[in-house]
Amino acid sequence: MALLSPIRPPPRHDPSLAARLATWRASGRTPRALLWPALVALLLVAQTLLVTLTLRYEEARAQERSDDVAAAALSDIRRRTQMALQGLQGLQQRPDAPQAWSGGAGDLLRQQREIGRIEWRDRGARILEAAESPFREPLFAHWPRADMDVETEVACDAARRVMAPMFSRSQFVPLAGGHGVEVMDVCVPVQQAGQLVGFTVASIVLPLLLDEVRVAEVGRSHELSFVEADGTRLARSGAVRGGGVFIADRVVDLPGTTLQVRVDAVQRAPRLIPNLATALVLGLSIGLFVVVVLLLRDGRRRARAESLLAEALAFRKAMEDSLLTGLRARDRDGRIVYANPAFCAMVGYSVEELQRAGPPPYWPPEQTAEYQRRQAERLTPGAALAPPHQGYETVFLRRDGERFPVMIYEAPLVDGVGKHTGWMSAVLDISAQRRAEDLSRQQQERLQATARLASVGEMASLLSHELNQPLSAIASYATGSLNLLAEPDDQTLDLMHQALTRIAEQAERAGRVIKSVHDFVRRRHSAHEVVTADLLIESVLPLVRLQARKSGVRVDVDVAPPAPRVRVDRTMVEQVLLNLARNAVQAMEADTPLAERVLTLRVRRVAGAQGDWVRFSVLDAGPGIAAEVAPRLFTPFFTTKVEGMGLGLSLCRTVIEQHGGAMDFENLPSAHPRAGPAGLAGGTEFRFTLPLSLPRGPAP
Ligand code: ADP
């Protein structure tokens, strides 16, 4: 009954869920196949763009910082040169007092560390006085000042012409140990009463000027330097080295010359991984990509599940369509929500017709009220259903008006969350089975009738033998009586009385014989009744004795008291006993010595695995069953007798099995081994069991 497993009934008016699913899958397949690659491509492009833009942004930020640092450095350099100029011009106040000049120059050298040396020169630019920076070795200690004076004189010439401070081009001043520094001179003309009286020349050490720049980034994240127009570096500051990528150049315009300041960020071109922002974006991209891949895999799994589901649905539909068993699902109101083709074919109505409201069209009109009552009972919440494997039998009506018996197995329909939604029924058309059963019953009855007739035929000869004696006795008493009447005398009345008494006795004896046969032949109504085993034996005993007497067989009855009770069809079981007894008598007729011809009818109560039984045994002292005969003994029409029908044992076994019992036989060991053709066994025991019927008593 796997078909009756709890499944949700398909929605009403929806004959083919599987077909719809298949159509939906087919329609969605093409766009979905394109959708995923498109999504992946879009994601790739978007992520690449995002990463590139992030990198660009980072670059722009770095460049911007370099520009800012350069601007700040430029303004600081301007400020310092301005301060230097102001300081130098302050020295001119007392040009004639060398003492004062030296003091002022010393102060200025201490304040402005970038100034390496200050000279006081006359109008011809000849050095009169010079002061060296206290912070470093004298500038021209290793190289004569005169050799380095050309640029200074050019600047002083220009200063003389314009009567304003002029800067010289920078030049390299060698120092001890092969080193050297780039130095730029500034020549400030000194005037008195509007006349040029001399010059103040200061040598500005460019690296020191850079060192004095107070910009936070310089020396930490940016390298600051002076470069020439061709990029040659003149001086640099700080311990850090620029990366050469984010460079900002600014020009410092000084009277007489220009200086190019370069700010070079330590940072190189932003790389993909160490950069936090890019790493974040990259991580997100990878995450997105993983999600897409997972989604893809999930999609594929779903597609697979869908295809499996569609297959399963198609298989279920094919199975339901090909089933010969009718399937019907009803909701909790008893309305049909589903019927398979077999059910429709059985009753001759379409699913739509079956789903209409009102009593189902396959209910016979005369039974509708009864069926409605039964259905109402079954639909009552909590009503007990018949166990599914037992089912119940009822009658349905085909569209053509034919009534036919059906077997219905019903089980509750429970959905996925355990809710009772209705009932599923398997409906079997058992009309063919009923026809076959009727046919077999008729055949059985015919066979039994034949067997009975055969027994009757046999009995006819017995009867003639049995009735012969009383009849001939009656005849001779009648003849004697007639003779007495012909010549009456004093004793005639007495003798007549005796003769008539004998006649009555003999007639009664004949009557008994006839009654016993009549009792057997008369067809009793076939019904099961409870009888005691001894009653069964007693019923057949007159006939058995009749047969036995003819063959000189003694009949022993062995029923252990109290006689057990059985519930049987008496006629049938009596016939079984009679058949076995007849076989037993016949078996002893040929070779068994007269003294040993004993037929025993035995009844015992036995305990078995499945309850108590009553065992009936019929024992004879015949030749036993030969090995080649044994396997075919219960085959219909098998016989070893010239006039045998061969039906007896096969019918007997059928009757016993119909009563729930079993029949077998056993060869008995010989008490007196005899010589002879079949003298191996000491007879045969045929036995059969019937279930014991317990007398009704108080419930246990
Ligand atoms: P039938 O008596 O008409 O031959 P049965 O079916 O009653 O048909 O018996 C079939 C055969 O079984 C018999 O022909 C006989 O050979 C054998 N048979 C039956 N009962 C006995 C018995 N008690 N002893 C020996 N053989 C027997």
XYZ file of C-alpha atoms and ligand atoms in Angstrom:
727
model
C 0.000 0.000 0.000
C 2.930 2.309 -0.693
C 0.636 4.254 -2.967
C -1.344 5.348 0.005
C 1.557 7.110 1.656
C 0.626 10.543 2.970
C 0.776 12.857 -0.006
C -0.942 16.164 -0.475
C -3.678 15.853 -3.087
C -2.906 17.879 -6.175
C -4.977 21.074 -6.510
C -8.424 20.687 -8.033
C -8.830 21.032 -11.799
C -5.096 20.572 -12.231
C -4.671 17.372 -14.176
C -1.024 17.723 -14.986
C 1.284 19.411 -12.568
C 4.209 17.619 -14.185
C 3.341 19.002 -17.631
C 3.106 22.552 -16.297
C 6.418 22.228 -14.513
C 8.044 20.948 -17.713
C 6.637 23.876 -19.749
C 7.800 26.396 -17.201
C 11.280 24.900 -17.152
C 11.494 24.862 -20.951
C 10.345 28.499 -21.209
C 12.813 29.713 -18.575
C 15.819 27.792 -19.762
C 17.187 30.128 -22.532
C 17.116 33.445 -20.658
C 18.498 31.844 -17.524
C 21.392 30.293 -19.461
C 22.379 33.795 -20.654
C 21.580 35.527 -17.407
C 24.312 33.992 -15.322
C 27.260 34.696 -17.685
C 25.938 38.244 -18.158
C 25.789 38.739 -14.409
C 29.328 37.412 -13.989
C 30.655 39.643 -16.817
C 28.940 42.728 -15.400
C 30.298 42.001 -11.969
C 33.818 41.558 -13.363
C 33.674 44.870 -15.254
C 32.209 46.692 -12.263
C 34.803 45.305 -9.906
C 37.715 46.088 -12.263
C 36.431 49.646 -12.667
C 36.053 50.005 -8.951
C 39.582 48.801 -8.278
C 41.036 51.056 -11.029
C 39.148 54.097 -9.777
C 40.235 53.415 -6.233
C 43.863 53.201 -7.378
C 43.476 56.435 -9.374
C 41.968 58.166 -6.419
C 44.837 57.027 -4.267
C 47.335 58.381 -6.822
C 45.541 61.692 -7.046
C 45.542 61.971 -3.281
C 49.303 61.278 -3.116
C 50.042 63.832 -5.842
C 47.882 66.374 -4.108
C 49.814 65.858 -0.890
C 53.134 66.346 -2.736
C 51.763 69.578 -4.250
C 50.657 70.810 -0.852
C 54.031 70.011 0.692
C 55.792 71.770 -2.205
C 53.646 74.885 -1.792
C 54.298 74.968 1.956
C 58.054 74.440 1.429
C 58.148 77.163 -1.200
C 56.523 79.697 1.062
C 58.868 78.724 3.924
C 61.939 79.135 1.695
C 60.654 82.519 0.573
C 60.052 83.522 4.152
C 63.566 82.492 5.204
C 65.309 84.242 2.293
C 63.255 87.304 3.068
C 64.339 87.143 6.695
C 67.965 86.703 5.603
C 67.727 89.757 3.382
C 66.183 91.780 6.165
C 68.931 90.707 8.548
C 71.621 91.602 6.006
C 70.080 94.964 5.359
C 70.062 95.548 9.132
C 73.845 95.154 9.140
C 74.182 98.182 6.839
C 73.086 100.644 9.489
C 76.615 101.063 10.826
C 78.929 100.379 7.900
C 81.787 102.307 9.411
C 81.938 100.485 12.682
C 83.592 97.163 12.138
C 83.078 96.119 15.719
C 79.408 96.610 15.520
C 79.290 94.887 12.131
C 81.002 91.787 13.503
C 78.575 91.616 16.370
C 75.574 92.056 14.098
C 76.898 89.499 11.598
C 77.522 87.004 14.415
C 73.953 87.473 15.679
C 72.572 87.024 12.193
C 74.675 83.889 11.654
C 73.272 82.411 14.853
C 69.701 83.301 13.957
C 69.811 82.181 10.347
C 71.569 78.847 10.374
C 71.414 78.489 6.589
C 73.846 81.437 6.210
C 77.372 79.991 6.164
C 79.327 83.230 5.990
C 78.857 86.991 5.797
C 81.339 89.291 4.136
C 81.698 93.029 4.241
C 83.054 94.226 0.913
C 84.073 97.599 -0.339
C 82.715 99.273 -3.439
C 85.103 97.231 -5.599
C 83.703 94.056 -4.018
C 86.886 93.353 -2.185
C 86.504 91.627 1.122
C 86.995 93.852 4.119
C 85.604 91.779 6.874
C 84.153 88.213 7.053
C 82.250 86.305 9.705
C 81.788 82.493 9.675
C 78.820 80.519 10.966
C 79.471 79.183 14.444
C 77.617 75.957 13.589
C 79.964 74.551 10.983
C 83.488 74.674 9.689
C 84.469 77.780 7.677
C 83.151 77.532 4.125
C 86.293 78.319 2.271
C 88.743 76.493 4.511
C 89.697 74.057 1.744
C 89.248 76.182 -1.263
C 90.370 79.811 -1.711
C 87.511 82.295 -1.704
C 89.064 84.085 -4.630
C 88.570 81.026 -6.866
C 84.897 80.963 -6.030
C 84.244 84.649 -6.463
C 83.189 84.924 -10.095
C 79.481 84.325 -9.541
C 79.532 86.641 -6.502
C 81.059 89.465 -8.478
C 78.452 89.013 -11.227
C 75.729 89.312 -8.584
C 77.389 92.398 -6.997
C 77.705 94.042 -10.411
C 74.025 93.533 -10.952
C 73.305 94.813 -7.406
C 75.375 97.876 -8.057
C 73.407 98.543 -11.219
C 69.986 98.223 -9.715
C 71.004 99.216 -6.196
C 69.100 96.249 -4.811
C 70.068 92.842 -3.374
C 70.969 90.272 -5.987
C 71.441 86.497 -5.679
C 74.185 84.668 -7.515
C 73.847 81.315 -9.206
C 74.613 78.518 -6.860
C 77.998 76.891 -6.974
C 79.644 73.855 -5.517
C 82.031 74.514 -2.665
C 84.320 71.572 -1.930
C 84.711 70.583 1.730
C 86.978 68.210 3.621
C 86.927 64.512 2.710
C 85.826 64.998 -0.886
C 82.462 66.367 0.172
C 81.035 69.663 -0.731
C 77.974 71.815 -0.540
C 75.974 73.926 -2.977
C 76.199 77.534 -1.957
C 74.356 80.594 -3.259
C 75.578 84.114 -2.534
C 73.443 87.164 -2.038
C 74.980 90.517 -2.603
C 73.308 93.466 -0.782
C 74.534 96.907 -1.787
C 75.368 99.254 1.154
C 74.520 102.919 0.644
C 75.319 106.035 2.511
C 73.607 109.209 1.660
C 72.431 107.690 -1.564
C 75.950 106.607 -2.506
C 77.185 103.065 -2.817
C 79.828 102.446 -0.201
C 80.186 98.703 -0.310
C 78.371 95.355 -0.257
C 77.287 92.807 2.287
C 77.660 89.342 0.831
C 76.109 86.339 2.506
C 76.686 82.757 1.428
C 73.529 80.722 1.839
C 74.206 76.981 2.146
C 71.384 75.385 0.183
C 71.135 72.065 2.116
C 70.918 74.063 5.339
C 68.226 76.272 3.836
C 66.270 73.098 3.076
C 66.880 71.839 6.614
C 65.327 75.008 7.996
C 62.066 74.415 6.140
C 59.442 73.758 8.801
C 56.937 71.544 7.030
C 55.812 68.462 8.965
C 55.921 66.018 6.063
C 59.429 66.950 4.978
C 61.892 64.437 6.310
C 59.126 61.954 7.108
C 57.101 61.190 4.039
C 58.545 63.602 1.507
C 62.043 64.380 0.313
C 62.796 68.038 -0.312
C 65.529 69.115 -2.739
C 66.785 71.848 -5.044
C 67.237 70.736 -8.595
C 68.495 72.286 -11.761
C 66.339 72.714 -14.819
C 67.649 69.413 -16.222
C 66.732 67.615 -13.030
C 70.253 67.450 -11.523
C 69.948 67.587 -7.793
C 71.829 70.388 -6.113
C 70.898 69.840 -2.523
C 68.568 67.703 -0.544
C 67.234 67.526 2.980
C 66.094 64.885 5.341
C 66.932 61.236 5.752
C 64.122 59.884 3.551
C 64.370 59.262 -0.162
C 61.644 60.070 -2.582
C 60.017 57.372 -4.634
C 60.241 59.399 -7.827
C 56.537 58.982 -8.595
C 54.608 61.762 -6.881
C 56.860 64.770 -7.621
C 55.930 68.426 -7.284
C 58.315 71.083 -8.647
C 58.096 74.752 -7.688
C 60.257 77.625 -8.804
C 61.641 80.059 -6.220
C 62.070 83.388 -7.992
C 64.913 85.335 -6.361
C 66.366 88.579 -7.645
C 69.159 87.552 -10.024
C 68.487 83.833 -10.104
C 65.850 81.159 -9.727
C 65.858 77.961 -7.729
C 63.761 74.919 -8.443
C 62.353 73.195 -5.365
C 61.305 69.585 -5.741
C 59.127 67.623 -3.362
C 59.271 63.881 -3.901
C 56.915 61.637 -1.938
C 58.406 58.526 -0.428
C 55.285 56.658 -1.465
C 55.510 54.789 -4.713
C 52.678 54.025 -7.098
C 49.908 52.479 -5.041
C 50.011 48.742 -5.214
C 47.000 46.533 -5.195
C 47.389 44.518 -2.029
C 48.971 46.615 0.757
C 46.589 49.393 0.112
C 43.759 49.252 2.650
C 41.040 50.729 0.465
C 41.943 48.597 -2.506
C 42.279 45.605 -0.260
C 38.785 46.296 1.020
C 37.385 46.708 -2.467
C 39.267 43.650 -3.596
C 38.003 41.661 -0.618
C 34.467 42.771 -1.356
C 34.917 41.841 -5.014
C 36.208 38.421 -4.095
C 33.334 38.054 -1.646
C 30.870 39.047 -4.359
C 32.469 36.662 -6.762
C 32.267 33.842 -4.256
C 28.601 34.671 -3.642
C 27.939 34.601 -7.383
C 29.723 31.260 -7.680
C 27.720 29.916 -4.743
C 24.534 31.260 -6.300
C 25.504 29.615 -9.565
C 26.065 26.308 -7.829
C 22.832 26.726 -5.942
C 21.055 27.494 -9.200
C 22.525 24.380 -10.769
C 21.442 22.320 -7.771
C 17.980 23.801 -7.981
C 17.814 23.041 -11.682
C 18.862 19.470 -10.937
C 16.255 19.209 -8.175
C 13.624 20.635 -10.509
C 14.476 18.131 -13.192
C 14.385 15.300 -10.633
C 11.059 16.594 -9.370
C 9.677 16.793 -12.885
C 10.907 13.273 -13.554
C 9.403 12.033 -10.313
C 6.110 13.735 -11.118
C 6.121 12.317 -14.644
C 6.933 8.893 -13.241
C 4.168 9.199 -10.673
C 1.713 10.260 -13.316
C 2.747 7.420 -15.630
C 2.465 5.020 -12.727
C -0.947 6.309 -11.713
C -2.141 6.213 -15.306
C -0.933 2.663 -15.841
C -2.307 1.348 -12.545
C -5.170 -1.093 -12.766
C -6.175 -0.196 -9.238
C -8.536 2.742 -9.018
C -7.226 5.605 -6.904
C -9.483 8.233 -5.420
C -8.612 11.095 -3.051
C -11.305 12.898 -1.098
C -11.054 16.032 0.996
C -12.333 16.263 4.539
C -15.826 17.082 3.279
C -15.892 13.874 1.275
C -15.596 15.602 -2.101
C -13.416 13.954 -4.706
C -10.259 15.972 -5.379
C -8.423 13.385 -7.440
C -9.197 10.221 -9.393
C -6.792 8.251 -11.558
C -7.688 6.987 -15.060
C -8.264 3.447 -13.755
C -10.938 4.704 -11.380
C -12.561 6.806 -14.116
C -12.563 3.782 -16.445
C -14.008 1.577 -13.703
C -17.022 3.767 -13.037
C -17.259 5.331 -16.517
C -17.155 8.990 -15.448
C -14.574 11.711 -16.150
C -12.666 13.431 -13.343
C -14.708 16.616 -13.844
C -17.972 14.692 -13.520
C -16.702 13.000 -10.372
C -15.665 16.325 -8.856
C -19.156 17.815 -9.151
C -20.973 18.556 -5.914
C -23.537 16.126 -4.563
C -23.445 12.367 -4.054
C -20.968 10.630 -6.374
C -22.609 9.361 -9.584
C -21.267 5.854 -8.965
C -23.419 5.331 -5.893
C -26.395 3.088 -6.739
C -29.549 5.182 -6.128
C -31.087 2.559 -3.849
C -27.935 2.614 -1.671
C -27.338 6.390 -1.635
C -28.957 6.960 1.760
C -26.987 4.096 3.320
C -23.684 5.244 1.745
C -24.305 8.820 2.881
C -24.820 7.634 6.432
C -21.642 5.540 6.282
C -19.637 8.421 4.847
C -20.912 10.814 7.514
C -19.795 8.313 10.145
C -16.364 8.005 8.588
C -15.934 11.759 8.172
C -16.760 12.453 11.804
C -13.546 13.796 13.359
C -11.859 11.093 15.370
C -13.821 8.290 13.694
C -11.779 5.119 13.483
C -10.957 4.041 9.948
C -10.856 0.415 8.977
C -7.207 -0.672 9.027
C -5.886 0.036 5.494
C -4.821 -3.540 4.859
C -8.286 -4.884 5.681
C -10.473 -2.648 3.584
C -14.208 -3.054 3.109
C -16.437 -4.335 0.361
C -19.229 -2.364 -1.217
C -21.186 -2.014 -4.471
C -20.684 0.706 -7.090
C -22.684 1.607 -10.173
C -21.164 1.903 -13.625
C -22.356 4.590 -16.007
C -24.149 1.908 -18.040
C -26.191 0.949 -14.967
C -24.288 -2.230 -14.067
C -23.732 -2.756 -10.362
C -20.431 -4.304 -9.427
C -18.682 -5.239 -6.189
C -15.552 -3.308 -5.176
C -13.002 -3.662 -2.422
C -11.935 -0.320 -0.906
C -8.750 0.201 1.070
C -8.719 3.620 2.658
C -5.972 5.562 4.412
C -5.872 9.095 5.791
C -4.069 11.734 3.728
C -1.615 13.657 5.858
C 0.258 16.626 4.432
C 3.884 17.645 5.021
C 3.114 19.340 8.336
C 1.131 16.404 9.660
C -2.325 17.901 8.994
C -5.087 15.506 8.068
C -6.374 16.767 4.708
C -8.574 13.931 3.527
C -8.592 10.290 2.517
C -6.904 8.278 -0.180
C -8.620 5.133 -1.350
C -7.506 2.251 -3.517
C -10.534 0.761 -5.223
C -10.442 -2.758 -6.681
C -13.115 -4.026 -9.040
C -13.717 -7.528 -7.654
C -16.548 -8.536 -10.006
C -14.227 -10.852 -11.979
C -12.961 -12.365 -8.743
C -16.519 -12.887 -7.525
C -17.430 -14.575 -10.829
C -14.401 -16.873 -10.528
C -15.313 -17.683 -6.936
C -18.903 -18.497 -7.928
C -17.642 -20.707 -10.728
C -15.244 -22.516 -8.447
C -17.964 -22.979 -5.838
C -20.286 -24.422 -8.441
C -17.530 -26.755 -9.670
C -16.810 -27.798 -6.125
C -20.455 -28.515 -5.502
C -20.681 -30.484 -8.725
C -17.633 -32.500 -7.730
C -19.060 -33.153 -4.307
C -22.338 -34.203 -5.811
C -20.484 -36.561 -8.127
C -18.528 -37.976 -5.234
C -21.706 -38.386 -3.234
C -23.370 -40.137 -6.109
C -20.360 -42.427 -6.389
C -20.724 -43.228 -2.710
C -24.449 -43.770 -3.208
C -23.745 -46.134 -6.115
C -21.394 -48.080 -3.922
C -23.914 -48.063 -1.185
C -26.647 -49.360 -3.432
C -24.882 -52.693 -3.659
C -24.308 -52.665 0.095
C -27.974 -51.871 0.589
C -29.117 -54.687 -1.582
C -26.904 -57.037 0.495
C -28.098 -55.580 3.807
C -31.755 -55.389 2.862
C -31.712 -58.836 1.383
C -31.618 -60.531 4.783
C -34.580 -58.754 6.452
C -36.563 -58.841 3.203
C -36.051 -62.576 2.706
C -36.855 -63.083 6.434
C -40.010 -60.980 5.991
C -40.890 -62.943 2.854
C -40.450 -66.318 4.574
C -42.440 -65.145 7.662
C -45.171 -63.902 5.319
C -45.202 -67.230 3.378
C -45.321 -69.149 6.711
C -48.173 -66.954 7.910
C -50.115 -67.525 4.680
C -49.603 -71.301 5.050
C -50.861 -71.091 8.627
C -53.953 -69.215 7.505
C -54.642 -71.830 4.807
C -55.015 -74.512 7.499
C -55.858 -72.773 10.754
C -55.766 -74.628 14.037
C -55.516 -73.688 17.773
C -51.940 -72.462 17.559
C -52.407 -70.427 14.460
C -53.099 -67.208 16.357
C -49.972 -67.567 18.495
C -47.772 -68.460 15.534
C -49.264 -65.636 13.462
C -48.479 -63.230 16.278
C -44.876 -64.399 16.438
C -44.478 -64.223 12.629
C -45.935 -60.733 12.472
C -43.669 -59.595 15.363
C -40.623 -60.947 13.426
C -41.896 -59.241 10.256
C -42.204 -55.956 12.146
C -38.695 -56.409 13.585
C -37.188 -57.156 10.190
C -39.062 -54.241 8.600
C -37.730 -51.953 11.314
C -34.206 -53.267 10.712
C -34.580 -52.576 6.973
C -35.973 -49.159 7.800
C -32.952 -48.345 9.939
C -30.614 -49.334 7.135
C -32.494 -47.184 4.677
C -32.664 -44.270 7.121
C -28.898 -44.254 7.672
C -28.328 -44.083 3.931
C -31.051 -41.498 3.531
C -29.539 -39.361 6.281
C -26.243 -39.230 4.436
C -27.571 -38.758 0.923
C -30.060 -36.071 1.886
C -28.369 -32.751 1.209
C -28.233 -30.842 4.389
C -28.046 -27.096 4.430
C -24.413 -26.130 4.364
C -23.768 -24.181 7.531
C -21.176 -24.120 10.226
C -22.291 -25.334 13.610
C -20.579 -26.312 16.812
C -20.654 -30.072 17.404
C -18.773 -32.432 19.654
C -16.342 -34.779 17.959
C -18.149 -37.895 19.225
C -21.381 -36.729 17.611
C -19.597 -36.486 14.256
C -18.256 -40.021 14.664
C -21.650 -41.368 15.746
C -23.338 -39.829 12.718
C -21.147 -41.715 10.275
C -20.870 -44.893 12.348
C -23.977 -46.722 10.978
C -22.739 -46.311 7.414
C -19.181 -47.213 8.347
C -20.370 -50.325 10.119
C -22.478 -51.202 7.106
C -19.362 -51.198 4.900
C -17.183 -52.816 7.539
C -19.526 -55.703 8.194
C -19.514 -56.645 4.517
C -15.711 -56.917 4.544
C -15.470 -58.560 7.971
C -13.841 -55.487 9.503
C -14.212 -54.610 13.182
C -14.784 -50.955 13.978
C -13.204 -49.410 17.098
C -14.082 -45.905 18.296
C -11.552 -44.161 20.532
C -12.704 -40.726 21.688
C -10.991 -39.454 24.842
C -13.599 -37.849 27.140
C -14.608 -35.099 27.344
C -15.243 -35.018 23.630
C -13.773 -31.774 22.196
C -15.972 -29.383 20.253
C -15.420 -28.125 16.727
C -17.197 -25.553 14.586
C -17.723 -27.219 11.201
C -19.945 -27.834 8.246
C -21.219 -31.215 9.497
C -22.126 -32.693 6.123
C -18.691 -32.026 4.725
C -16.684 -33.277 7.660
C -18.889 -36.388 7.960
C -18.223 -37.096 4.313
C -14.505 -36.771 4.915
C -14.716 -39.300 7.759
C -16.807 -41.579 5.609
C -14.349 -41.400 2.694
C -11.378 -42.163 4.912
C -13.238 -45.045 6.552
C -14.274 -46.460 3.193
C -10.649 -46.261 1.922
C -9.485 -47.976 5.114
C -12.006 -50.813 4.749
C -11.109 -51.249 1.093
C -7.386 -51.298 1.936
C -7.897 -54.236 4.288
C -10.142 -56.265 1.957
C -7.362 -57.879 -0.070
C -4.448 -59.124 2.020
C -5.221 -58.435 5.664
C -6.087 -61.611 7.635
C -9.643 -61.472 8.994
C -8.482 -61.391 12.610
C -6.443 -58.253 11.985
C -9.058 -56.285 10.079
C -9.643 -53.482 12.547
C -10.681 -49.946 11.646
C -10.049 -47.414 14.408
C -11.694 -43.983 14.545
C -9.700 -41.879 17.029
C -10.204 -38.325 18.301
C -7.621 -36.418 20.357
C -7.203 -32.842 21.506
C -3.700 -31.541 20.631
C -1.904 -28.321 21.439
C -0.206 -26.466 18.567
C 1.806 -23.294 18.124
C -1.302 -21.379 17.064
C -3.777 -22.691 19.611
C -5.530 -25.950 20.352
C -6.684 -28.383 17.711
C -8.805 -31.487 17.485
C -7.160 -34.348 15.600
C -9.289 -37.046 13.915
C -7.431 -40.236 12.877
C -8.621 -43.134 10.766
C -6.311 -46.150 11.223
C -6.356 -49.362 9.258
C -4.289 -52.515 9.128
C -3.949 -52.512 5.375
C -0.802 -52.637 3.243
C 0.140 -48.947 3.803
C 0.865 -46.365 1.105
C 3.561 -47.347 -1.396
C 6.377 -44.821 -1.892
C 5.485 -44.231 -5.579
C 1.839 -43.636 -4.685
C 2.418 -41.230 -1.796
C 3.314 -38.043 -3.785
C 0.188 -38.321 -5.978
C -2.248 -39.344 -3.272
C -4.061 -36.016 -3.059
C -4.064 -35.372 -6.806
C -7.636 -35.267 -8.175
C -8.614 -38.391 -10.152
C -5.614 -40.366 -8.951
C -6.666 -43.902 -8.075
C -5.201 -47.393 -7.939
C -8.598 -49.036 -7.900
C -10.381 -50.471 -10.932
C -13.613 -48.724 -10.093
C -12.115 -45.852 -8.122
C -12.957 -42.226 -8.873
C -9.777 -40.886 -7.339
C -11.618 -37.844 -6.031
C -12.004 -38.803 -2.415
C -8.712 -37.698 -0.868
C -8.309 -34.538 -2.926
C -11.807 -33.394 -1.940
C -11.215 -34.381 1.686
C -8.124 -32.235 1.881
C -9.891 -29.272 0.282
C -12.729 -29.537 2.805
C -10.321 -29.687 5.753
C -8.247 -26.779 4.506
C -11.388 -24.724 4.018
C -12.033 -25.289 7.707
C -8.537 -23.998 8.527
C -7.124 -27.432 9.287
C -4.593 -29.755 7.639
C -4.617 -33.351 6.452
C -1.766 -35.864 6.155
C -1.074 -39.565 6.535
C 1.532 -41.900 7.907
C 2.373 -45.570 7.391
C 2.126 -47.469 10.660
C 4.887 -49.827 11.785
C 3.950 -53.461 11.449
C 3.108 -55.316 14.655
C 3.298 -58.716 12.883
C 5.581 -58.506 9.860
C 3.931 -60.493 7.136
C 5.187 -61.845 3.898
C 3.372 -60.588 0.900
C 3.443 -58.086 -1.900
C 2.788 -55.037 0.302
C 3.527 -56.402 3.701
C 6.027 -53.774 4.666
C 3.734 -51.598 6.731
C 1.307 -52.387 9.496
C -1.372 -50.161 8.031
C -2.004 -46.477 7.435
C -3.088 -43.589 9.621
C -4.976 -40.814 7.833
C -5.487 -37.841 10.081
C -6.790 -34.321 9.921
C -7.019 -31.427 12.333
C -9.785 -28.920 12.977
C -9.530 -25.825 15.173
C -10.895 -26.421 18.659
C -14.043 -24.447 19.440
C -13.952 -23.277 23.036
C -17.237 -23.235 24.888
C -18.494 -19.705 25.500
C -17.777 -18.529 29.008
C -17.116 -15.328 30.908
C -14.619 -13.033 29.193
C -11.051 -13.504 30.428
P -10.360 -43.800 -4.738
O -10.663 -44.322 -3.418
O -11.549 -43.543 -5.583
O -9.294 -44.518 -5.481
P -9.076 -41.757 -3.200
O -8.645 -40.359 -3.544
O -9.935 -41.906 -2.010
O -9.765 -42.329 -4.485
O -7.772 -42.590 -2.971
C -6.729 -42.529 -3.906
C -5.817 -43.680 -3.763
O -5.148 -43.645 -2.527
C -6.520 -44.992 -3.733
O -6.737 -45.496 -5.042
C -5.526 -45.861 -2.954
O -4.529 -46.379 -3.829
C -4.848 -44.926 -2.032
N -5.371 -45.062 -0.667
C -6.304 -44.268 -0.082
N -6.507 -44.643 1.211
C -5.665 -45.705 1.443
C -5.417 -46.522 2.598
N -6.063 -46.356 3.772
N -4.490 -47.509 2.498
C -3.837 -47.696 1.309
N -4.032 -46.932 0.211
C -4.955 -45.968 0.254
